[in-house]
Amino acid sequence: MNLIDKTLLDFLEPLAKLSSDRKQELADVCFIETVAKGINPLRMNVTQASQLIYLTKGDLGLCFQDDRKLILRGGSPAAKHSDQ
């Protein structure tokens, strides 16, 4: 895991709207995790705590309960929004 630079938060919504000081506070507790192919990136949330996850690089395949499938590409507009 790597800590992040607050400038990354300038490209993620809704975090980009925060003040510079708030972004720095958030950057101090955020990290980048690299996940190998075939591994569930949500597996680390063992406490089921609320969290925001952004895909900044690579592709992520999503399978929904209704059998829909979606490939999310890192850096795409959809990947920059936590609510999509």
mmCIF file of N, CA and C in Angstrom:
data_model
loop_
_atom_site.group_PDB
_atom_site.id
_atom_site.type_symbol
_atom_site.label_atom_id
_atom_site.label_comp_id
_atom_site.label_asym_id
_atom_site.label_seq_id
_atom_site.Cartn_x
_atom_site.Cartn_y
_atom_site.Cartn_z
ATOM 1 N N MET A 1 0.845 -1.184 0.000
ATOM 2 C CA MET A 1 0.000 0.000 0.000
ATOM 3 C C MET A 1 0.885 1.239 0.000
ATOM 4 N N ASN A 2 0.510 2.207 -0.787
ATOM 5 C CA ASN A 2 1.240 3.469 -0.858
ATOM 6 C C ASN A 2 0.310 4.602 -0.462
ATOM 7 N N LEU A 3 0.826 5.546 0.319
ATOM 8 C CA LEU A 3 0.044 6.749 0.611
ATOM 9 C C LEU A 3 -0.069 7.561 -0.659
ATOM 10 N N ILE A 4 -1.081 8.404 -0.732
ATOM 11 C CA ILE A 4 -1.304 9.163 -1.963
ATOM 12 C C ILE A 4 -0.899 10.619 -1.807
ATOM 13 N N ASP A 5 -0.668 11.262 -2.918
ATOM 14 C CA ASP A 5 -0.410 12.691 -2.986
ATOM 15 C C ASP A 5 -1.771 13.376 -3.133
ATOM 16 N N LYS A 6 -1.970 14.464 -2.441
ATOM 17 C CA LYS A 6 -3.287 15.109 -2.482
ATOM 18 C C LYS A 6 -3.679 15.577 -3.873
ATOM 19 N N THR A 7 -2.725 15.735 -4.801
ATOM 20 C CA THR A 7 -3.080 16.171 -6.156
ATOM 21 C C THR A 7 -3.920 15.125 -6.878
ATOM 22 N N LEU A 8 -3.805 13.859 -6.505
ATOM 23 C CA LEU A 8 -4.668 12.834 -7.095
ATOM 24 C C LEU A 8 -6.127 13.121 -6.782
ATOM 25 N N LEU A 9 -6.395 13.668 -5.613
ATOM 26 C CA LEU A 9 -7.774 13.950 -5.202
ATOM 27 C C LEU A 9 -8.418 15.040 -6.053
ATOM 28 N N ASP A 10 -7.598 15.831 -6.756
ATOM 29 C CA ASP A 10 -8.136 16.871 -7.635
ATOM 30 C C ASP A 10 -8.894 16.291 -8.823
ATOM 31 N N PHE A 11 -8.711 15.003 -9.093
ATOM 32 C CA PHE A 11 -9.325 14.363 -10.253
ATOM 33 C C PHE A 11 -10.452 13.408 -9.892
ATOM 34 N N LEU A 12 -10.750 13.291 -8.599
ATOM 35 C CA LEU A 12 -11.774 12.346 -8.153
ATOM 36 C C LEU A 12 -12.969 13.090 -7.573
ATOM 37 N N GLU A 13 -14.157 12.661 -7.957
ATOM 38 C CA GLU A 13 -15.380 13.301 -7.475
ATOM 39 C C GLU A 13 -16.012 12.464 -6.368
ATOM 40 N N PRO A 14 -16.566 13.056 -5.387
ATOM 41 C CA PRO A 14 -16.746 14.474 -5.118
ATOM 42 C C PRO A 14 -15.574 15.113 -4.378
ATOM 43 N N LEU A 15 -14.454 14.399 -4.233
ATOM 44 C CA LEU A 15 -13.318 14.885 -3.450
ATOM 45 C C LEU A 15 -12.675 16.133 -4.039
ATOM 46 N N ALA A 16 -12.742 16.308 -5.351
ATOM 47 C CA ALA A 16 -12.117 17.454 -6.004
ATOM 48 C C ALA A 16 -12.682 18.783 -5.494
ATOM 49 N N LYS A 17 -13.881 18.752 -4.961
ATOM 50 C CA LYS A 17 -14.527 19.983 -4.487
ATOM 51 C C LYS A 17 -14.064 20.407 -3.092
ATOM 52 N N LEU A 18 -13.301 19.562 -2.412
ATOM 53 C CA LEU A 18 -12.829 19.904 -1.066
ATOM 54 C C LEU A 18 -11.754 20.984 -1.108
ATOM 55 N N SER A 19 -11.606 21.696 0.004
ATOM 56 C CA SER A 19 -10.536 22.687 0.099
ATOM 57 C C SER A 19 -9.185 21.976 0.109
ATOM 58 N N SER A 20 -8.132 22.690 -0.177
ATOM 59 C CA SER A 20 -6.791 22.126 -0.198
ATOM 60 C C SER A 20 -6.420 21.510 1.149
ATOM 61 N N ASP A 21 -6.772 22.181 2.243
ATOM 62 C CA ASP A 21 -6.464 21.653 3.576
ATOM 63 C C ASP A 21 -7.210 20.349 3.846
ATOM 64 N N ARG A 22 -8.467 20.283 3.452
ATOM 65 C CA ARG A 22 -9.255 19.060 3.673
ATOM 66 C C ARG A 22 -8.715 17.914 2.810
ATOM 67 N N LYS A 23 -8.294 18.248 1.574
ATOM 68 C CA LYS A 23 -7.702 17.217 0.715
ATOM 69 C C LYS A 23 -6.428 16.663 1.350
ATOM 70 N N GLN A 24 -5.626 17.531 1.952
ATOM 71 C CA GLN A 24 -4.400 17.060 2.593
ATOM 72 C C GLN A 24 -4.728 16.141 3.772
ATOM 73 N N GLU A 25 -5.736 16.510 4.561
ATOM 74 C CA GLU A 25 -6.155 15.648 5.676
ATOM 75 C C GLU A 25 -6.579 14.275 5.162
ATOM 76 N N LEU A 26 -7.339 14.277 4.091
ATOM 77 C CA LEU A 26 -7.821 13.027 3.524
ATOM 78 C C LEU A 26 -6.673 12.219 2.918
ATOM 79 N N ALA A 27 -5.788 12.892 2.217
ATOM 80 C CA ALA A 27 -4.641 12.205 1.601
ATOM 81 C C ALA A 27 -3.794 11.497 2.652
ATOM 82 N N ASP A 28 -3.732 12.060 3.843
ATOM 83 C CA ASP A 28 -2.928 11.472 4.918
ATOM 84 C C ASP A 28 -3.474 10.132 5.408
ATOM 85 N N VAL A 29 -4.744 9.837 5.119
ATOM 86 C CA VAL A 29 -5.326 8.568 5.568
ATOM 87 C C VAL A 29 -5.728 7.656 4.403
ATOM 88 N N CYS A 30 -5.484 8.096 3.181
ATOM 89 C CA CYS A 30 -5.803 7.299 1.994
ATOM 90 C C CYS A 30 -4.566 6.534 1.538
ATOM 91 N N PHE A 31 -4.801 5.496 0.769
ATOM 92 C CA PHE A 31 -3.679 4.743 0.219
ATOM 93 C C PHE A 31 -4.071 4.157 -1.124
ATOM 94 N N ILE A 32 -3.041 3.808 -1.884
ATOM 95 C CA ILE A 32 -3.222 3.129 -3.167
ATOM 96 C C ILE A 32 -2.870 1.672 -2.951
ATOM 97 N N GLU A 33 -3.754 0.813 -3.399
ATOM 98 C CA GLU A 33 -3.512 -0.625 -3.298
ATOM 99 C C GLU A 33 -3.455 -1.198 -4.703
ATOM 100 N N THR A 34 -2.460 -2.010 -4.956
ATOM 101 C CA THR A 34 -2.348 -2.718 -6.221
ATOM 102 C C THR A 34 -2.928 -4.113 -6.013
ATOM 103 N N VAL A 35 -3.844 -4.490 -6.893
ATOM 104 C CA VAL A 35 -4.531 -5.768 -6.760
ATOM 105 C C VAL A 35 -4.232 -6.607 -7.992
ATOM 106 N N ALA A 36 -3.815 -7.839 -7.789
ATOM 107 C CA ALA A 36 -3.506 -8.748 -8.890
ATOM 108 C C ALA A 36 -4.782 -9.191 -9.602
ATOM 109 N N LYS A 37 -4.624 -9.559 -10.859
ATOM 110 C CA LYS A 37 -5.739 -10.055 -11.658
ATOM 111 C C LYS A 37 -6.410 -11.238 -10.951
ATOM 112 N N GLY A 38 -7.730 -11.221 -10.934
ATOM 113 C CA GLY A 38 -8.493 -12.303 -10.336
ATOM 114 C C GLY A 38 -8.754 -12.153 -8.843
ATOM 115 N N ILE A 39 -8.227 -11.088 -8.234
ATOM 116 C CA ILE A 39 -8.418 -10.848 -6.804
ATOM 117 C C ILE A 39 -9.513 -9.799 -6.615
ATOM 118 N N ASN A 40 -10.401 -10.012 -5.667
ATOM 119 C CA ASN A 40 -11.474 -9.064 -5.362
ATOM 120 C C ASN A 40 -10.879 -7.858 -4.636
ATOM 121 N N PRO A 41 -10.935 -6.665 -5.229
ATOM 122 C CA PRO A 41 -10.350 -5.490 -4.577
ATOM 123 C C PRO A 41 -11.104 -5.040 -3.332
ATOM 124 N N LEU A 42 -12.284 -5.564 -3.105
ATOM 125 C CA LEU A 42 -13.069 -5.185 -1.931
ATOM 126 C C LEU A 42 -12.823 -6.130 -0.754
ATOM 127 N N ARG A 43 -11.982 -7.104 -0.915
ATOM 128 C CA ARG A 43 -11.764 -8.138 0.096
ATOM 129 C C ARG A 43 -11.172 -7.614 1.394
ATOM 130 N N MET A 44 -10.501 -6.467 1.367
ATOM 131 C CA MET A 44 -9.811 -5.956 2.551
ATOM 132 C C MET A 44 -10.752 -5.296 3.555
ATOM 133 N N ASN A 45 -11.979 -5.030 3.180
ATOM 134 C CA ASN A 45 -12.912 -4.336 4.071
ATOM 135 C C ASN A 45 -13.604 -5.342 4.994
ATOM 136 N N VAL A 46 -12.824 -5.975 5.864
ATOM 137 C CA VAL A 46 -13.367 -7.025 6.725
ATOM 138 C C VAL A 46 -14.337 -6.480 7.770
ATOM 139 N N THR A 47 -14.251 -5.203 8.110
ATOM 140 C CA THR A 47 -15.162 -4.616 9.097
ATOM 141 C C THR A 47 -16.457 -4.123 8.466
ATOM 142 N N GLN A 48 -16.526 -4.178 7.127
ATOM 143 C CA GLN A 48 -17.685 -3.681 6.383
ATOM 144 C C GLN A 48 -17.914 -2.191 6.626
ATOM 145 N N ALA A 49 -16.842 -1.451 6.892
ATOM 146 C CA ALA A 49 -16.924 -0.010 7.115
ATOM 147 C C ALA A 49 -17.209 0.707 5.797
ATOM 148 N N SER A 50 -17.841 1.861 5.880
ATOM 149 C CA SER A 50 -18.078 2.671 4.684
ATOM 150 C C SER A 50 -16.742 3.139 4.131
ATOM 151 N N GLN A 51 -16.618 3.093 2.816
ATOM 152 C CA GLN A 51 -15.386 3.549 2.184
ATOM 153 C C GLN A 51 -15.672 3.955 0.752
ATOM 154 N N LEU A 52 -14.791 4.767 0.212
ATOM 155 C CA LEU A 52 -14.841 5.124 -1.199
ATOM 156 C C LEU A 52 -13.676 4.422 -1.871
ATOM 157 N N ILE A 53 -13.939 3.829 -3.021
ATOM 158 C CA ILE A 53 -12.895 3.156 -3.779
ATOM 159 C C ILE A 53 -12.928 3.724 -5.191
ATOM 160 N N TYR A 54 -11.756 4.100 -5.683
ATOM 161 C CA TYR A 54 -11.625 4.625 -7.035
ATOM 162 C C TYR A 54 -10.664 3.739 -7.810
ATOM 163 N N LEU A 55 -10.944 3.531 -9.075
ATOM 164 C CA LEU A 55 -10.048 2.786 -9.952
ATOM 165 C C LEU A 55 -9.221 3.803 -10.721
ATOM 166 N N THR A 56 -7.928 3.885 -10.407
ATOM 167 C CA THR A 56 -7.072 4.896 -11.037
ATOM 168 C C THR A 56 -6.275 4.349 -12.207
ATOM 169 N N LYS A 57 -6.045 3.026 -12.252
ATOM 170 C CA LYS A 57 -5.321 2.388 -13.357
ATOM 171 C C LYS A 57 -5.898 1.003 -13.592
ATOM 172 N N GLY A 58 -5.769 0.543 -14.819
ATOM 173 C CA GLY A 58 -6.175 -0.815 -15.144
ATOM 174 C C GLY A 58 -7.658 -0.953 -15.420
ATOM 175 N N ASP A 59 -8.113 -2.188 -15.481
ATOM 176 C CA ASP A 59 -9.504 -2.511 -15.751
ATOM 177 C C ASP A 59 -10.052 -3.362 -14.613
ATOM 178 N N LEU A 60 -11.337 -3.200 -14.350
ATOM 179 C CA LEU A 60 -12.004 -3.978 -13.316
ATOM 180 C C LEU A 60 -13.292 -4.525 -13.900
ATOM 181 N N GLY A 61 -13.430 -5.848 -13.890
ATOM 182 C CA GLY A 61 -14.651 -6.489 -14.365
ATOM 183 C C GLY A 61 -15.653 -6.600 -13.224
ATOM 184 N N LEU A 62 -16.861 -6.133 -13.456
ATOM 185 C CA LEU A 62 -17.923 -6.188 -12.455
ATOM 186 C C LEU A 62 -19.025 -7.118 -12.940
ATOM 187 N N CYS A 63 -19.505 -7.978 -12.061
ATOM 188 C CA CYS A 63 -20.634 -8.862 -12.351
ATOM 189 C C CYS A 63 -21.727 -8.555 -11.337
ATOM 190 N N PHE A 64 -22.909 -8.230 -11.826
ATOM 191 C CA PHE A 64 -24.022 -7.848 -10.968
ATOM 192 C C PHE A 64 -24.944 -9.041 -10.719
ATOM 193 N N GLN A 65 -25.764 -8.948 -9.677
ATOM 194 C CA GLN A 65 -26.669 -10.038 -9.318
ATOM 195 C C GLN A 65 -27.659 -10.365 -10.426
ATOM 196 N N ASP A 66 -27.977 -9.388 -11.269
ATOM 197 C CA ASP A 66 -28.926 -9.639 -12.362
ATOM 198 C C ASP A 66 -28.218 -10.124 -13.633
ATOM 199 N N ASP A 67 -26.987 -10.605 -13.481
ATOM 200 C CA ASP A 67 -26.165 -11.165 -14.568
ATOM 201 C C ASP A 67 -25.606 -10.128 -15.539
ATOM 202 N N ARG A 68 -25.800 -8.850 -15.259
ATOM 203 C CA ARG A 68 -25.150 -7.829 -16.086
ATOM 204 C C ARG A 68 -23.663 -7.829 -15.776
ATOM 205 N N LYS A 69 -22.863 -7.485 -16.780
ATOM 206 C CA LYS A 69 -21.420 -7.378 -16.611
ATOM 207 C C LYS A 69 -20.959 -6.041 -17.159
ATOM 208 N N LEU A 70 -19.907 -5.509 -16.548
ATOM 209 C CA LEU A 70 -19.378 -4.206 -16.933
ATOM 210 C C LEU A 70 -17.872 -4.214 -16.713
ATOM 211 N N ILE A 71 -17.141 -3.626 -17.646
ATOM 212 C CA ILE A 71 -15.706 -3.423 -17.464
ATOM 213 C C ILE A 71 -15.505 -1.943 -17.167
ATOM 214 N N LEU A 72 -14.925 -1.655 -16.018
ATOM 215 C CA LEU A 72 -14.625 -0.283 -15.619
ATOM 216 C C LEU A 72 -13.148 -0.041 -15.894
ATOM 217 N N ARG A 73 -12.835 1.023 -16.619
ATOM 218 C CA ARG A 73 -11.459 1.336 -17.001
ATOM 219 C C ARG A 73 -10.927 2.458 -16.110
ATOM 220 N N GLY A 74 -9.772 2.241 -15.506
ATOM 221 C CA GLY A 74 -9.153 3.238 -14.640
ATOM 222 C C GLY A 74 -8.929 4.556 -15.362
ATOM 223 N N GLY A 75 -9.237 5.656 -14.678
ATOM 224 C CA GLY A 75 -9.074 6.981 -15.256
ATOM 225 C C GLY A 75 -10.235 7.439 -16.113
ATOM 226 N N SER A 76 -11.182 6.548 -16.403
ATOM 227 C CA SER A 76 -12.348 6.939 -17.209
ATOM 228 C C SER A 76 -13.259 7.825 -16.360
ATOM 229 N N PRO A 77 -14.153 8.578 -17.008
ATOM 230 C CA PRO A 77 -15.080 9.416 -16.231
ATOM 231 C C PRO A 77 -15.853 8.641 -15.173
ATOM 232 N N ALA A 78 -16.317 7.447 -15.490
ATOM 233 C CA ALA A 78 -17.070 6.662 -14.512
ATOM 234 C C ALA A 78 -16.193 6.245 -13.337
ATOM 235 N N ALA A 79 -14.926 5.962 -13.575
ATOM 236 C CA ALA A 79 -14.022 5.523 -12.510
ATOM 237 C C ALA A 79 -13.633 6.667 -11.583
ATOM 238 N N LYS A 80 -13.850 7.884 -12.018
ATOM 239 C CA LYS A 80 -13.502 9.061 -11.197
ATOM 240 C C LYS A 80 -14.614 9.461 -10.248
ATOM 241 N N HIS A 81 -15.746 8.763 -10.302
ATOM 242 C CA HIS A 81 -16.890 9.061 -9.448
ATOM 243 C C HIS A 81 -17.150 7.863 -8.544
ATOM 244 N N SER A 82 -17.211 8.122 -7.256
ATOM 245 C CA SER A 82 -17.406 7.021 -6.313
ATOM 246 C C SER A 82 -18.810 6.447 -6.354
ATOM 247 N N ASP A 83 -19.748 7.175 -6.914
ATOM 248 C CA ASP A 83 -21.154 6.735 -6.892
ATOM 249 C C ASP A 83 -21.549 6.015 -8.170
ATOM 250 N N GLN A 84 -20.603 5.656 -9.002
ATOM 251 C CA GLN A 84 -20.961 4.966 -10.250
ATOM 252 C C GLN A 84 -20.325 3.612 -10.303
#
